[in-house]
XYZ file of C-alpha atoms in Angstrom:
352
model
C 99.284 154.976 65.398
C 101.265 151.085 65.090
C 101.398 149.061 62.568
C 99.618 149.011 59.176
C 98.986 145.930 56.927
C 97.524 146.287 53.294
C 95.412 143.117 52.607
C 93.206 143.767 49.273
C 91.240 146.319 49.333
C 91.863 147.034 53.106
C 93.909 148.685 55.215
C 94.358 146.609 58.431
C 95.434 148.180 61.677
C 95.801 147.504 65.574
C 93.378 148.179 68.028
C 94.268 147.211 71.251
C 95.720 143.691 71.964
C 92.742 141.846 70.997
C 90.888 144.736 68.408
C 91.406 144.329 64.851
C 90.110 147.673 62.649
C 90.113 147.121 59.065
C 89.769 150.030 56.988
C 88.410 150.376 52.666
C 89.244 151.779 50.523
C 85.926 153.077 50.153
C 86.016 154.212 53.661
C 83.867 151.460 55.099
C 85.313 150.897 58.679
C 84.802 147.845 60.954
C 86.100 147.029 64.104
C 86.644 143.087 65.438
C 87.530 142.673 69.170
C 89.057 138.887 69.814
C 88.295 137.322 72.410
C 91.856 136.765 73.235
C 95.429 138.143 71.968
C 95.956 138.821 68.277
C 99.367 138.204 68.416
C 98.924 134.726 66.748
C 96.257 135.528 64.317
C 97.415 133.953 60.424
C 96.873 135.862 57.851
C 96.076 133.436 56.251
C 92.942 134.837 58.409
C 92.294 137.597 57.794
C 92.561 137.961 54.274
C 89.688 135.630 55.175
C 88.066 138.244 56.723
C 88.116 140.763 53.807
C 87.301 138.362 51.276
C 84.215 137.610 53.513
C 83.450 141.670 53.669
C 84.014 141.784 50.099
C 81.594 140.242 48.821
C 78.973 140.938 51.294
C 79.343 144.641 50.389
C 79.402 143.582 46.937
C 76.486 141.041 47.241
C 74.374 143.602 49.859
C 73.157 140.500 50.837
C 73.951 136.937 52.966
C 72.666 134.105 54.642
C 73.324 131.844 57.250
C 71.745 128.678 58.929
C 72.649 127.580 62.181
C 71.242 125.244 64.754
C 67.789 125.126 63.444
C 67.987 129.404 62.809
C 67.875 130.562 59.073
C 69.658 134.306 59.526
C 69.550 136.785 56.833
C 70.954 140.191 56.354
C 70.348 142.299 53.656
C 71.479 145.889 52.650
C 68.375 148.135 52.783
C 67.930 149.760 48.873
C 65.966 153.290 51.047
C 68.218 154.119 53.765
C 72.046 154.176 52.976
C 73.843 152.693 55.229
C 71.411 150.389 56.828
C 70.722 146.952 56.819
C 68.544 144.196 58.637
C 68.786 141.110 60.355
C 66.290 138.410 60.352
C 66.270 135.590 62.257
C 63.668 132.430 62.315
C 63.557 128.534 63.566
C 64.503 128.288 67.107
C 65.355 132.432 67.090
C 63.598 134.725 66.203
C 63.371 138.837 65.458
C 64.082 141.641 63.426
C 66.749 144.374 63.465
C 68.065 147.266 61.742
C 71.964 148.042 61.807
C 75.097 150.106 60.382
C 76.746 148.987 57.895
C 79.779 148.019 60.317
C 77.985 146.452 62.817
C 76.068 144.089 59.879
C 79.637 143.102 59.187
C 80.914 141.991 62.675
C 77.783 140.724 63.215
C 78.391 138.622 59.070
C 82.151 137.705 59.559
C 80.594 135.826 63.379
C 77.769 134.319 61.631
C 80.235 132.677 59.078
C 82.805 131.574 61.752
C 83.468 128.142 62.000
C 81.283 125.700 64.413
C 83.831 123.493 65.544
C 84.497 125.720 69.129
C 79.544 126.039 69.129
C 79.200 122.640 68.428
C 82.405 119.306 69.336
C 83.423 121.237 72.409
C 79.546 122.134 73.221
C 78.475 119.156 73.043
C 82.170 118.071 75.354
C 81.421 120.290 77.758
C 78.384 118.337 78.156
C 78.753 115.052 78.355
C 82.564 115.646 80.866
C 82.983 115.466 84.092
C 84.310 118.691 85.685
C 87.493 117.351 86.716
C 87.978 116.997 83.066
C 87.148 120.964 82.069
C 91.250 121.298 81.576
C 91.120 119.598 78.818
C 87.950 121.728 77.539
C 89.781 125.092 77.973
C 92.821 123.712 76.246
C 91.094 123.038 73.365
C 89.248 126.235 73.252
C 92.714 128.149 72.902
C 92.535 125.754 69.612
C 90.606 127.937 68.341
C 90.463 130.976 70.323
C 93.075 133.383 68.254
C 90.588 133.956 65.610
C 86.739 133.463 67.679
C 85.222 137.409 67.772
C 83.911 138.391 70.635
C 80.659 137.364 71.768
C 80.322 139.977 74.349
C 80.622 142.894 71.490
C 78.616 141.285 69.373
C 76.342 141.428 72.662
C 76.561 145.398 72.503
C 75.243 145.587 69.583
C 72.196 143.693 70.557
C 71.803 145.710 73.235
C 71.543 149.086 71.168
C 69.409 147.402 68.745
C 67.081 144.729 70.086
C 63.931 144.162 72.376
C 63.308 140.804 71.790
C 63.745 137.901 70.560
C 61.914 134.856 71.039
C 63.301 130.985 71.280
C 62.148 127.691 71.227
C 64.190 124.508 71.200
C 62.121 121.850 71.644
C 60.294 121.975 74.659
C 62.106 125.161 75.995
C 60.115 128.680 74.985
C 61.757 131.816 75.801
C 61.761 135.559 75.269
C 64.767 137.093 75.603
C 64.715 140.973 77.051
C 66.847 143.910 76.069
C 65.934 145.793 79.778
C 68.544 149.210 80.536
C 71.567 147.148 79.108
C 71.022 144.148 80.478
C 69.704 140.845 79.432
C 67.080 138.908 80.903
C 65.262 135.542 79.487
C 61.149 135.187 80.801
C 61.078 130.997 80.510
C 57.627 130.335 79.069
C 58.110 126.377 78.649
C 60.564 124.324 79.609
C 59.278 120.402 79.514
C 60.089 118.148 81.687
C 63.943 117.763 81.607
C 67.127 119.631 83.977
C 65.161 122.879 82.002
C 62.456 122.115 84.177
C 63.810 120.970 87.488
C 65.530 123.993 87.393
C 62.655 126.385 86.068
C 60.149 124.902 89.062
C 62.687 125.941 91.355
C 63.335 129.684 89.748
C 59.559 129.536 89.879
C 59.256 129.295 93.253
C 61.182 131.913 94.336
C 59.765 133.931 92.281
C 62.705 134.420 89.965
C 60.248 135.182 86.443
C 63.305 136.692 84.999
C 66.548 135.681 85.226
C 69.448 137.680 84.313
C 71.550 136.576 81.101
C 75.597 137.279 80.483
C 76.612 139.352 77.747
C 78.401 135.777 75.878
C 75.370 133.441 76.231
C 73.065 135.904 75.036
C 75.239 136.704 72.031
C 75.448 132.819 71.364
C 71.512 131.898 71.497
C 71.113 134.775 69.360
C 73.377 133.737 66.384
C 71.663 130.179 67.343
C 75.467 128.592 69.246
C 73.644 128.116 72.372
C 70.699 126.038 73.211
C 68.074 127.506 76.453
C 69.611 124.742 78.630
C 72.522 126.640 78.825
C 70.738 129.153 81.241
C 71.688 126.353 83.871
C 75.262 126.950 83.573
C 75.315 131.017 83.494
C 74.148 134.263 85.772
C 70.364 132.067 86.047
C 72.138 129.056 88.035
C 74.716 131.036 89.945
C 71.228 133.791 91.136
C 69.245 130.469 91.794
C 71.623 128.900 93.308
C 72.621 131.057 95.822
C 69.525 132.111 97.495
C 68.482 127.803 97.595
C 71.885 128.230 99.533
C 71.026 131.249 101.516
C 68.392 129.332 102.713
C 69.492 125.843 102.977
C 72.611 127.161 105.405
C 71.152 129.878 107.356
C 73.024 128.322 110.419
C 76.396 129.526 108.639
C 75.831 132.127 107.530
C 78.738 133.560 108.902
C 81.536 131.610 106.874
C 79.714 131.825 103.883
C 80.930 134.633 101.037
C 79.212 134.616 97.501
C 81.908 136.148 94.632
C 80.733 136.670 91.305
C 80.133 133.180 90.674
C 81.485 131.439 93.520
C 80.418 130.041 97.648
C 83.726 131.027 99.648
C 83.636 129.388 103.214
C 86.031 129.630 105.777
C 86.320 127.287 108.680
C 89.132 125.323 109.915
C 89.637 123.182 107.225
C 90.819 126.585 105.217
C 89.218 128.423 101.927
C 86.099 126.332 100.375
C 85.639 127.592 96.235
C 83.226 126.385 95.165
C 82.020 127.213 91.071
C 78.212 127.835 91.526
C 77.799 127.532 87.526
C 79.744 123.729 87.649
C 79.776 122.349 91.113
C 83.895 122.463 90.569
C 85.257 122.555 94.477
C 88.772 123.367 95.859
C 90.456 123.794 99.045
C 93.324 125.446 100.053
C 93.417 126.166 96.205
C 93.318 122.053 95.846
C 91.229 120.996 93.492
C 89.152 117.459 95.122
C 87.366 115.371 92.399
C 83.940 114.575 93.765
C 81.862 112.062 91.381
C 78.241 111.292 91.519
C 77.217 107.224 92.294
C 76.029 105.417 88.626
C 74.309 106.281 86.511
C 77.179 109.830 87.684
C 74.983 112.365 87.523
C 73.740 114.048 90.274
C 70.605 113.828 91.847
C 68.615 114.940 94.666
C 65.420 116.380 96.583
C 65.057 120.017 98.558
C 62.722 121.211 100.895
C 62.486 124.658 101.459
C 60.220 125.444 103.956
C 56.698 127.482 102.459
C 57.530 126.482 99.316
C 57.710 122.653 99.441
C 59.725 119.849 98.114
C 61.536 119.983 94.651
C 63.722 117.930 92.471
C 67.093 118.696 92.037
C 68.545 119.605 88.187
C 71.590 117.606 88.314
C 73.611 120.532 88.107
C 71.887 122.555 90.982
C 71.939 119.078 93.190
C 75.998 118.943 92.107
C 76.400 122.309 94.035
C 74.362 121.606 96.993
C 75.903 118.597 98.149
C 79.452 120.297 97.709
C 78.723 123.057 99.447
C 77.236 120.741 101.803
C 81.187 118.911 102.208
C 82.116 122.306 102.350
C 80.098 123.410 105.216
C 79.930 119.852 107.301
C 83.399 118.555 106.666
C 83.032 117.030 109.683
C 80.155 114.927 108.707
C 82.520 112.964 105.078
C 81.761 109.754 105.552
C 82.960 108.633 101.475
C 87.032 107.895 102.215
C 88.146 109.156 98.852
C 86.569 112.417 99.852
C 87.860 111.911 103.341
C 91.561 111.572 101.894
C 90.938 114.285 99.562
C 90.087 117.271 102.579
C 93.010 115.653 104.385
C 95.773 116.576 101.571
C 94.170 119.672 100.941
C 94.136 120.969 104.738
C 98.112 120.394 105.023
C 97.905 123.427 101.991
C 95.857 125.782 104.114
C 97.195 129.095 103.440
C 96.701 132.118 105.685
C 95.147 134.678 102.829
C 93.164 137.748 103.878
C 89.431 136.035 103.880
C 89.734 133.516 106.646
C 92.645 133.823 109.044
C 92.647 130.272 111.256
């Protein structure tokens, strides 16, 4: 069973390296999966957990606001052990929850918004080459952050669909066969609008959404444009790359969110979410010209010409570098390629 700790009315037990199990004196139980190992979880955080849980159980209801969405969680008087969660505003849905599910979501709603807002803003405004700083900052907060994947599992079991609106962006988030999908009904004229035109042209009306992003969308801590750096963005860019670089088919291999390219220079890895480019594990700094944003157009045979959102433009730009390195003219990039080429590693993907 492992060590147990008594905190107020609760017995706290380790249920794995990232999971706590809390059992109340009256038998109420809640499982709290975390994003990372809980070995550094502070006793103060445990005390906060039990205080918030006790207050919710005693009151039988709570309200919260995340972004433009108001949430109301209430125990149903006529259905023992059943709670009702209502979201209105930027996100709209109604679901019934078991007590353990309600307690988990309540704690997630009350988590600090520092990671959701401050670091998300940092990510959008920071070049890819500085993303490591963001990851380091996330480590400061993640020890007490509850797992969005666990939250997503609750929604998979309870939700059919939700309606989301952020500015001009309007979307329907669906659960089908235990997977999340998003249907963009409106996207405006910005980055999301450009992305939607591409997806529509490729007949991708229903786009996949990761469990983590789906949970954040449903709890009001993410916005519809975030799909550009999620599964939806990866899927659309894979389709475009296959169409634009058919003559390089033998050099390309897709591995999850990465495009891997093998040629005489070594092994290139392109992150299809962010456009990060590595050659032989060496990170190449690829910066666009002023105003520091990748832009461009592509022509897809039989479909027309499309203006690209900046994420997709970046991915296509670095893919061109990886697939046609001999055509690179920029002196800085050429020097980085020479440096990375010296680090050539013979692996099990390509033997040069």
